[in-house]
PDB file of C-alpha atoms in Angstrom:
ATOM      1  CA  UNK A  13     -14.193 -15.491  -7.498  1.00 93.00           C
ATOM      2  CA  UNK A  14     -13.557 -14.501  -4.262  1.00 96.00           C
ATOM      3  CA  UNK A  15     -11.595 -16.856  -2.581  1.00 96.00           C
ATOM      4  CA  UNK A  16     -11.972 -17.572   1.375  1.00 98.00           C
ATOM      5  CA  UNK A  17      -9.105 -18.995   3.265  1.00 98.00           C
ATOM      6  CA  UNK A  18      -8.288 -20.977   5.467  1.00 98.00           C
ATOM      7  CA  UNK A  19      -6.573 -20.767   9.022  1.00 98.00           C
ATOM      8  CA  UNK A  20      -3.216 -22.234   7.543  1.00 98.00           C
ATOM      9  CA  UNK A  21      -3.378 -19.571   4.555  1.00 98.00           C
ATOM     10  CA  UNK A  22      -4.167 -17.051   6.874  1.00 98.00           C
ATOM     11  CA  UNK A  23      -0.642 -17.772   8.884  1.00 98.00           C
ATOM     12  CA  UNK A  24       1.400 -17.983   5.654  1.00 98.00           C
ATOM     13  CA  UNK A  25       0.237 -14.934   4.728  1.00 98.00           C
ATOM     14  CA  UNK A  26       0.743 -13.369   8.293  1.00 98.00           C
ATOM     15  CA  UNK A  27       4.423 -14.792   8.037  1.00 98.00           C
ATOM     16  CA  UNK A  28       4.742 -12.878   4.500  1.00 98.00           C
ATOM     17  CA  UNK A  29       3.190  -9.833   6.434  1.00 98.00           C
ATOM     18  CA  UNK A  30       5.859  -9.880   8.902  1.00 98.00           C
ATOM     19  CA  UNK A  31       8.750 -10.394   6.855  1.00 98.00           C
ATOM     20  CA  UNK A  32       7.425  -6.886   5.218  1.00 98.00           C
ATOM     21  CA  UNK A  33       6.974  -5.126   8.459  1.00 98.00           C
ATOM     22  CA  UNK A  34      10.368  -6.176   9.027  1.00 98.00           C
ATOM     23  CA  UNK A  35      11.587  -4.840   6.018  1.00 98.00           C
ATOM     24  CA  UNK A  36       9.901  -1.242   6.274  1.00 98.00           C
ATOM     25  CA  UNK A  37      11.582  -0.851   9.670  1.00 98.00           C
ATOM     26  CA  UNK A  38      15.001  -1.496   7.792  1.00 98.00           C
ATOM     27  CA  UNK A  39      13.778   0.790   4.912  1.00 98.00           C
ATOM     28  CA  UNK A  40      12.789   3.522   6.872  1.00 98.00           C
ATOM     29  CA  UNK A  41      15.956   5.055   8.540  1.00 98.00           C
ATOM     30  CA  UNK A  42      17.624   4.909   4.972  1.00 98.00           C
ATOM     31  CA  UNK A  43      15.104   6.886   3.587  1.00 98.00           C
ATOM     32  CA  UNK A  44      17.672  10.073   4.114  1.00 98.00           C
ATOM     33  CA  UNK A  45      18.761  12.480   1.734  1.00 98.00           C
ATOM     34  CA  UNK A  46      21.504  11.239  -0.769  1.00 98.00           C
ATOM     35  CA  UNK A  47      20.062   7.424  -0.681  1.00 98.00           C
ATOM     36  CA  UNK A  48      19.263   6.401  -4.237  1.00 98.00           C
ATOM     37  CA  UNK A  49      15.788   4.603  -4.551  1.00 98.00           C
ATOM     38  CA  UNK A  50      17.804   1.747  -6.192  1.00 98.00           C
ATOM     39  CA  UNK A  51      19.765   1.266  -3.346  1.00 98.00           C
ATOM     40  CA  UNK A  52      16.520   0.748  -1.088  1.00 99.00           C
ATOM     41  CA  UNK A  53      15.690  -1.848  -3.553  1.00 98.00           C
ATOM     42  CA  UNK A  54      18.768  -3.638  -3.187  1.00 98.00           C
ATOM     43  CA  UNK A  55      18.746  -3.527   0.431  1.00 98.00           C
ATOM     44  CA  UNK A  56      14.911  -4.647   0.607  1.00 98.00           C
ATOM     45  CA  UNK A  57      15.101  -7.862  -1.659  1.00 98.00           C
ATOM     46  CA  UNK A  58      18.419  -8.974   0.503  1.00 98.00           C
ATOM     47  CA  UNK A  59      15.998  -8.511   3.500  1.00 98.00           C
ATOM     48  CA  UNK A  60      13.228 -10.482   1.922  1.00 98.00           C
ATOM     49  CA  UNK A  61      15.123 -13.105   0.946  1.00 98.00           C
ATOM     50  CA  UNK A  62      17.336 -13.741   4.093  1.00 98.00           C
ATOM     51  CA  UNK A  63      13.762 -14.009   5.682  1.00 98.00           C
ATOM     52  CA  UNK A  64      12.772 -16.818   3.070  1.00 98.00           C
ATOM     53  CA  UNK A  65      10.633 -14.667   1.283  1.00 98.00           C
ATOM     54  CA  UNK A  66      10.220 -13.896  -2.202  1.00 98.00           C
ATOM     55  CA  UNK A  67      10.096 -10.270  -3.035  1.00 98.00           C
ATOM     56  CA  UNK A  68       7.020 -10.892  -5.716  1.00 98.00           C
ATOM     57  CA  UNK A  69       6.889  -7.281  -7.820  1.00 98.00           C
ATOM     58  CA  UNK A  70      10.482  -8.201  -9.031  1.00 98.00           C
ATOM     59  CA  UNK A  71       9.776  -9.606 -12.748  1.00 98.00           C
ATOM     60  CA  UNK A  72       6.099  -9.511 -12.400  1.00 98.00           C
ATOM     61  CA  UNK A  73       5.062  -8.190 -15.833  1.00 97.00           C
ATOM     62  CA  UNK A  74       9.041  -7.305 -16.349  1.00 97.00           C
ATOM     63  CA  UNK A  75       8.948  -5.038 -13.510  1.00 98.00           C
ATOM     64  CA  UNK A  76      12.746  -4.900 -12.858  1.00 98.00           C
ATOM     65  CA  UNK A  77      13.095  -4.139  -9.109  1.00 98.00           C
ATOM     66  CA  UNK A  78      12.039  -5.720  -5.715  1.00 98.00           C
ATOM     67  CA  UNK A  79       9.957  -2.494  -4.727  1.00 98.00           C
ATOM     68  CA  UNK A  80       7.794   0.355  -6.115  1.00 98.00           C
ATOM     69  CA  UNK A  81       9.412   3.549  -5.156  1.00 98.00           C
ATOM     70  CA  UNK A  82       7.565   6.408  -5.732  1.00 98.00           C
ATOM     71  CA  UNK A  83       8.483  10.030  -4.646  1.00 98.00           C
ATOM     72  CA  UNK A  84       6.700  13.219  -4.581  1.00 98.00           C
ATOM     73  CA  UNK A  85       4.231  13.173  -7.574  1.00 98.00           C
ATOM     74  CA  UNK A  86       4.512   9.900  -8.388  1.00 98.00           C
ATOM     75  CA  UNK A  87       1.292   8.386  -7.842  1.00 98.00           C
ATOM     76  CA  UNK A  88       2.132   4.499  -7.942  1.00 98.00           C
ATOM     77  CA  UNK A  89       4.626   2.182  -9.619  1.00 98.00           C
ATOM     78  CA  UNK A  90       7.968   4.319  -9.246  1.00 98.00           C
ATOM     79  CA  UNK A  91      10.770   2.201 -10.757  1.00 98.00           C
ATOM     80  CA  UNK A  92      13.730   2.505  -8.133  1.00 98.00           C
ATOM     81  CA  UNK A  93      16.827   4.389  -9.998  1.00 98.00           C
ATOM     82  CA  UNK A  94      19.920   6.396  -9.213  1.00 98.00           C
ATOM     83  CA  UNK A  95      18.008   8.841  -8.214  1.00 98.00           C
ATOM     84  CA  UNK A  96      19.214  10.120  -4.979  1.00 98.00           C
ATOM     85  CA  UNK A  97      16.666  11.023  -2.236  1.00 98.00           C
ATOM     86  CA  UNK A  98      16.574  15.114  -1.279  1.00 98.00           C
ATOM     87  CA  UNK A  99      15.463  16.887   1.649  1.00 98.00           C
ATOM     88  CA  UNK A 100      11.806  17.313   1.654  1.00 98.00           C
ATOM     89  CA  UNK A 101      10.900  14.710  -0.326  1.00 98.00           C
ATOM     90  CA  UNK A 102       8.692  12.061   0.515  1.00 98.00           C
ATOM     91  CA  UNK A 103       8.582   8.384  -0.810  1.00 99.00           C
ATOM     92  CA  UNK A 104       5.891   5.813  -0.944  1.00 98.00           C
ATOM     93  CA  UNK A 105       7.315   2.228  -0.791  1.00 98.00           C
ATOM     94  CA  UNK A 106       5.105  -0.261  -1.677  1.00 98.00           C
ATOM     95  CA  UNK A 107       6.110  -4.065  -1.473  1.00 98.00           C
ATOM     96  CA  UNK A 108       4.852  -7.475  -2.229  1.00 98.00           C
ATOM     97  CA  UNK A 109       6.421 -10.495  -0.151  1.00 98.00           C
ATOM     98  CA  UNK A 110       5.061 -14.360  -0.887  1.00 98.00           C
ATOM     99  CA  UNK A 111       6.075 -16.801   1.552  1.00 98.00           C
ATOM    100  CA  UNK A 112       5.554 -20.678   0.661  1.00 98.00           C
ATOM    101  CA  UNK A 113       3.349 -19.549  -2.133  1.00 98.00           C
ATOM    102  CA  UNK A 114       1.206 -16.792  -0.337  1.00 98.00           C
ATOM    103  CA  UNK A 115       1.567 -12.899  -0.301  1.00 98.00           C
ATOM    104  CA  UNK A 116       1.066 -10.274   1.774  1.00 98.00           C
ATOM    105  CA  UNK A 117       1.401  -6.580   0.167  1.00 98.00           C
ATOM    106  CA  UNK A 118       1.619  -3.220   1.941  1.00 98.00           C
ATOM    107  CA  UNK A 119       3.027   0.525   1.530  1.00 98.00           C
ATOM    108  CA  UNK A 120       3.897   3.238   3.627  1.00 98.00           C
ATOM    109  CA  UNK A 121       4.891   6.812   2.664  1.00 98.00           C
ATOM    110  CA  UNK A 122       8.182   8.137   4.677  1.00 98.00           C
ATOM    111  CA  UNK A 123       9.392  11.327   5.158  1.00 98.00           C
ATOM    112  CA  UNK A 124      12.999  12.357   4.083  1.00 98.00           C
ATOM    113  CA  UNK A 125      14.663  14.902   5.999  1.00 98.00           C
ATOM    114  CA  UNK A 126      12.634  18.019   7.064  1.00 98.00           C
ATOM    115  CA  UNK A 127       9.466  17.983   5.011  1.00 98.00           C
ATOM    116  CA  UNK A 128       6.548  20.583   4.363  1.00 98.00           C
ATOM    117  CA  UNK A 129       3.670  21.041   6.757  1.00 98.00           C
ATOM    118  CA  UNK A 130       1.450  20.353   3.871  1.00 98.00           C
ATOM    119  CA  UNK A 131       3.527  17.119   2.682  1.00 98.00           C
ATOM    120  CA  UNK A 132       3.203  16.027   6.207  1.00 98.00           C
ATOM    121  CA  UNK A 133      -0.973  16.790   6.589  1.00 98.00           C
ATOM    122  CA  UNK A 134      -1.082  14.680   3.432  1.00 98.00           C
ATOM    123  CA  UNK A 135       0.693  11.947   5.148  1.00 98.00           C
ATOM    124  CA  UNK A 136      -0.926  11.574   7.947  1.00 98.00           C
ATOM    125  CA  UNK A 137      -4.691  12.026   6.446  1.00 98.00           C
ATOM    126  CA  UNK A 138      -3.625   9.518   4.267  1.00 98.00           C
ATOM    127  CA  UNK A 139      -2.854   7.059   7.039  1.00 98.00           C
ATOM    128  CA  UNK A 140      -6.111   8.134   8.896  1.00 98.00           C
ATOM    129  CA  UNK A 141      -8.453   6.963   5.667  1.00 98.00           C
ATOM    130  CA  UNK A 142      -7.314   3.489   5.886  1.00 98.00           C
ATOM    131  CA  UNK A 143      -8.145   3.750   9.506  1.00 98.00           C
ATOM    132  CA  UNK A 144     -11.340   4.904   8.653  1.00 98.00           C
ATOM    133  CA  UNK A 145     -11.681   2.188   6.434  1.00 98.00           C
ATOM    134  CA  UNK A 146     -11.006  -0.449   9.004  1.00 98.00           C
ATOM    135  CA  UNK A 147     -14.281   0.827  11.282  1.00 98.00           C
ATOM    136  CA  UNK A 148     -16.330  -0.525   8.637  1.00 98.00           C
ATOM    137  CA  UNK A 149     -14.340  -4.159   7.906  1.00 98.00           C
ATOM    138  CA  UNK A 150     -16.412  -6.631   9.500  1.00 98.00           C
ATOM    139  CA  UNK A 151     -18.764  -9.738   8.189  1.00 98.00           C
ATOM    140  CA  UNK A 152     -21.973  -8.185   6.740  1.00 98.00           C
ATOM    141  CA  UNK A 153     -20.673  -4.990   5.419  1.00 98.00           C
ATOM    142  CA  UNK A 154     -19.696  -4.633   2.059  1.00 98.00           C
ATOM    143  CA  UNK A 155     -16.933  -3.498  -0.477  1.00 98.00           C
ATOM    144  CA  UNK A 156     -18.356  -0.227  -0.985  1.00 98.00           C
ATOM    145  CA  UNK A 157     -18.394   0.689   2.510  1.00 98.00           C
ATOM    146  CA  UNK A 158     -14.684   0.449   2.630  1.00 98.00           C
ATOM    147  CA  UNK A 159     -14.542   2.971  -0.709  1.00 98.00           C
ATOM    148  CA  UNK A 160     -16.922   5.534   0.930  1.00 98.00           C
ATOM    149  CA  UNK A 161     -15.134   5.703   3.987  1.00 98.00           C
ATOM    150  CA  UNK A 162     -11.834   6.129   2.605  1.00 98.00           C
ATOM    151  CA  UNK A 163     -13.613   8.982  -0.108  1.00 98.00           C
ATOM    152  CA  UNK A 164     -15.187  10.764   2.416  1.00 98.00           C
ATOM    153  CA  UNK A 165     -12.291  11.523   5.095  1.00 98.00           C
ATOM    154  CA  UNK A 166      -9.801  12.350   2.004  1.00 98.00           C
ATOM    155  CA  UNK A 167     -12.664  15.085   0.447  1.00 98.00           C
ATOM    156  CA  UNK A 168     -13.576  16.089   3.811  1.00 98.00           C
ATOM    157  CA  UNK A 169      -9.830  16.968   4.419  1.00 98.00           C
ATOM    158  CA  UNK A 170      -9.477  18.954   0.918  1.00 98.00           C
ATOM    159  CA  UNK A 171      -7.836  16.035  -0.646  1.00 98.00           C
ATOM    160  CA  UNK A 172      -8.629  13.790  -3.964  1.00 98.00           C
ATOM    161  CA  UNK A 173      -8.918   9.996  -4.518  1.00 98.00           C
ATOM    162  CA  UNK A 174      -7.315   8.189  -7.369  1.00 97.00           C
ATOM    163  CA  UNK A 175      -9.499   6.532  -9.541  1.00 96.00           C
ATOM    164  CA  UNK A 176      -6.789   4.710 -11.804  1.00 96.00           C
ATOM    165  CA  UNK A 177      -5.202   2.413  -8.995  1.00 98.00           C
ATOM    166  CA  UNK A 178      -7.551   0.265  -6.455  1.00 98.00           C
ATOM    167  CA  UNK A 179      -7.072  -2.102  -3.825  1.00 98.00           C
ATOM    168  CA  UNK A 180      -7.899  -5.729  -3.912  1.00 98.00           C
ATOM    169  CA  UNK A 181      -7.880  -9.008  -2.879  1.00 98.00           C
ATOM    170  CA  UNK A 182      -4.482 -11.254  -2.414  1.00 98.00           C
ATOM    171  CA  UNK A 183      -3.617 -14.657  -1.364  1.00 98.00           C
ATOM    172  CA  UNK A 184      -1.693 -16.911  -3.804  1.00 98.00           C
ATOM    173  CA  UNK A 185      -1.829 -14.361  -6.283  1.00 98.00           C
ATOM    174  CA  UNK A 186      -0.851 -10.840  -5.950  1.00 98.00           C
ATOM    175  CA  UNK A 187      -4.526  -9.566  -7.432  1.00 98.00           C
ATOM    176  CA  UNK A 188      -7.261 -11.564  -6.654  1.00 98.00           C
ATOM    177  CA  UNK A 189     -11.226 -10.625  -6.847  1.00 98.00           C
ATOM    178  CA  UNK A 190     -12.545  -8.081  -5.280  1.00 98.00           C
ATOM    179  CA  UNK A 191     -11.586  -4.859  -6.217  1.00 98.00           C
ATOM    180  CA  UNK A 192     -11.488  -2.549  -3.520  1.00 98.00           C
ATOM    181  CA  UNK A 193     -11.559   1.063  -5.001  1.00 98.00           C
ATOM    182  CA  UNK A 194     -10.776   4.026  -2.773  1.00 98.00           C
ATOM    183  CA  UNK A 195     -14.099   5.847  -3.764  1.00 98.00           C
ATOM    184  CA  UNK A 196     -17.721   4.387  -3.722  1.00 98.00           C
ATOM    185  CA  UNK A 197     -21.104   4.204  -2.527  1.00 98.00           C
ATOM    186  CA  UNK A 198     -21.667   2.609   0.829  1.00 98.00           C
ATOM    187  CA  UNK A 199     -23.891  -0.798   0.812  1.00 98.00           C
ATOM    188  CA  UNK A 200     -22.742  -1.892  -2.818  1.00 98.00           C
ATOM    189  CA  UNK A 201     -20.123  -4.382  -3.973  1.00 98.00           C
ATOM    190  CA  UNK A 202     -19.239  -7.899  -2.614  1.00 98.00           C
ATOM    191  CA  UNK A 203     -20.041  -8.711   0.922  1.00 98.00           C
ATOM    192  CA  UNK A 204     -17.398  -9.128   3.350  1.00 98.00           C
ATOM    193  CA  UNK A 205     -17.155 -12.370   4.680  1.00 98.00           C
ATOM    194  CA  UNK A 206     -15.070 -14.177   7.210  1.00 98.00           C
ATOM    195  CA  UNK A 207     -11.801 -15.213   5.931  1.00 98.00           C
ATOM    196  CA  UNK A 208     -11.566 -12.751   2.705  1.00 98.00           C
ATOM    197  CA  UNK A 209      -7.882 -11.487   2.515  1.00 98.00           C
ATOM    198  CA  UNK A 210      -7.928  -7.908   0.839  1.00 98.00           C
ATOM    199  CA  UNK A 211      -5.316  -5.089   0.559  1.00 98.00           C
ATOM    200  CA  UNK A 212      -6.415  -1.974   1.829  1.00 98.00           C
ATOM    201  CA  UNK A 213      -5.043   0.965  -0.002  1.00 98.00           C
ATOM    202  CA  UNK A 214      -5.610   4.632   0.380  1.00 98.00           C
ATOM    203  CA  UNK A 215      -3.676   6.677  -2.140  1.00 98.00           C
ATOM    204  CA  UNK A 216      -4.894  10.395  -1.765  1.00 98.00           C
ATOM    205  CA  UNK A 217      -3.514  13.264  -3.920  1.00 98.00           C
ATOM    206  CA  UNK A 218      -2.901  16.869  -2.642  1.00 98.00           C
ATOM    207  CA  UNK A 219      -4.550  18.134  -5.909  1.00 97.00           C
ATOM    208  CA  UNK A 220      -6.694  16.599  -8.779  1.00 97.00           C
ATOM    209  CA  UNK A 221      -7.622  13.349  -9.199  1.00 97.00           C
ATOM    210  CA  UNK A 222      -6.415  12.705 -12.414  1.00 97.00           C
ATOM    211  CA  UNK A 223      -2.847  11.007 -13.160  1.00 98.00           C
ATOM    212  CA  UNK A 224      -0.940   9.748 -16.427  1.00 98.00           C
ATOM    213  CA  UNK A 225       1.504   6.652 -16.878  1.00 98.00           C
ATOM    214  CA  UNK A 226       5.213   7.687 -18.087  1.00 98.00           C
ATOM    215  CA  UNK A 227       6.676   6.329 -21.315  1.00 98.00           C
ATOM    216  CA  UNK A 228       8.544   3.377 -19.038  1.00 97.00           C
ATOM    217  CA  UNK A 229       4.864   1.940 -19.026  1.00 97.00           C
ATOM    218  CA  UNK A 230       4.883   1.978 -15.246  1.00 98.00           C
ATOM    219  CA  UNK A 231       5.630   5.044 -13.369  1.00 98.00           C
ATOM    220  CA  UNK A 232       2.128   6.740 -12.760  1.00 98.00           C
ATOM    221  CA  UNK A 233       2.434  10.733 -11.876  1.00 98.00           C
ATOM    222  CA  UNK A 234      -0.212  13.531 -11.001  1.00 98.00           C
ATOM    223  CA  UNK A 235      -1.371  15.469 -13.978  1.00 98.00           C
ATOM    224  CA  UNK A 236      -0.764  18.645 -11.817  1.00 98.00           C
ATOM    225  CA  UNK A 237       2.681  17.281 -10.602  1.00 97.00           C
ATOM    226  CA  UNK A 238       1.143  17.761  -7.000  1.00 98.00           C
ATOM    227  CA  UNK A 239       2.024  15.046  -4.162  1.00 98.00           C
ATOM    228  CA  UNK A 240       0.869  12.231  -3.824  1.00 98.00           C
ATOM    229  CA  UNK A 241       0.451   9.802  -0.619  1.00 98.00           C
ATOM    230  CA  UNK A 242      -0.222   6.061  -0.044  1.00 98.00           C
ATOM    231  CA  UNK A 243      -0.796   3.898   2.755  1.00 98.00           C
ATOM    232  CA  UNK A 244      -1.798  -0.048   2.490  1.00 98.00           C
ATOM    233  CA  UNK A 245      -2.011  -3.136   4.525  1.00 98.00           C
ATOM    234  CA  UNK A 246      -3.285  -6.460   4.123  1.00 98.00           C
ATOM    235  CA  UNK A 247      -6.137  -7.562   6.081  1.00 98.00           C
ATOM    236  CA  UNK A 248      -8.082 -10.576   6.493  1.00 98.00           C
ATOM    237  CA  UNK A 249     -11.950 -10.202   8.023  1.00 98.00           C
ATOM    238  CA  UNK A 250     -12.545 -11.963  11.444  1.00 98.00           C
ATOM    239  CA  UNK A 251     -15.674 -13.349  13.180  1.00 97.00           C
ATOM    240  CA  UNK A 252     -15.588 -10.212  14.707  1.00 95.00           C
ATOM    241  CA  UNK A 253     -13.911  -7.359  12.286  1.00 98.00           C
ATOM    242  CA  UNK A 254     -10.470  -7.800  11.175  1.00 98.00           C
ATOM    243  CA  UNK A 255      -7.023  -8.303  11.782  1.00 98.00           C
ATOM    244  CA  UNK A 256      -4.078  -6.486   9.677  1.00 98.00           C
ATOM    245  CA  UNK A 257      -1.410  -8.889   8.705  1.00 98.00           C
ATOM    246  CA  UNK A 258       1.448  -6.609   7.575  1.00 98.00           C
ATOM    247  CA  UNK A 259       2.476  -4.841  10.631  1.00 92.00           C
ATOM    248  CA  UNK A 260       4.048  -5.994  14.074  1.00 82.00           C
ATOM    249  CA  UNK A 261       2.048  -7.001  16.997  1.00 66.00           C
ATOM    250  CA  UNK A 262       4.044  -4.166  19.027  1.00 53.00           C
ATOM    251  CA  UNK A 263       4.599  -0.629  17.630  1.00 50.00           C
ATOM    252  CA  UNK A 264       3.479   0.476  13.587  1.00 56.00           C
ATOM    253  CA  UNK A 265       5.014   2.166  11.189  1.00 58.00           C
TER     254      UNK A 265
END
């Protein structure tokens, strides 16, 4: 069942989103050669807890860290480790923060040192896919319109979209109805209504759409070992359109 949030609930989710955006501000300059992904997770956890939030990914079905840190061909759910970032890497950092019981979820793909033009283009198109989806986020449209916008822009640029992982509703839980796939048919799926809160998260693959999960049960990688990028925000459907809950009012990463 899709939950419609009250103004109070949306305000709490926005506070969680502000903590999350601040965490990205702190992490981005640390994404340099020599930094371990474990260190990024430790820093993120401190920033979140110091601000009164909870890093909800830590302990989620046994997940061991405060962030997901997905490097290069890792699609999602990369577990932070002693891996040291290298010049030319790209890293997708996915974070879920709760504040007084309400969640915000977002992801950014950051560059490490000097990356290839191909990697930069993938990151840019992935972000563009999110904003193409925002063009159809308003009451009366449908989830399939979001999915179609993401898929169309990605494929127009020569990329694939994952079929294995989707956006989703959120609020008091990390994952609520509806599912928001990155591919679909316009005019299908649940109707967008004022007060709906969803995480829209284009996950775009440089090569083929297939991925597989490693033996750790979490880390998903591209089957062809080509790059993956991920850009996500939590939004609320408003009377006239949408509002992003997981970035600061001024500026954006």
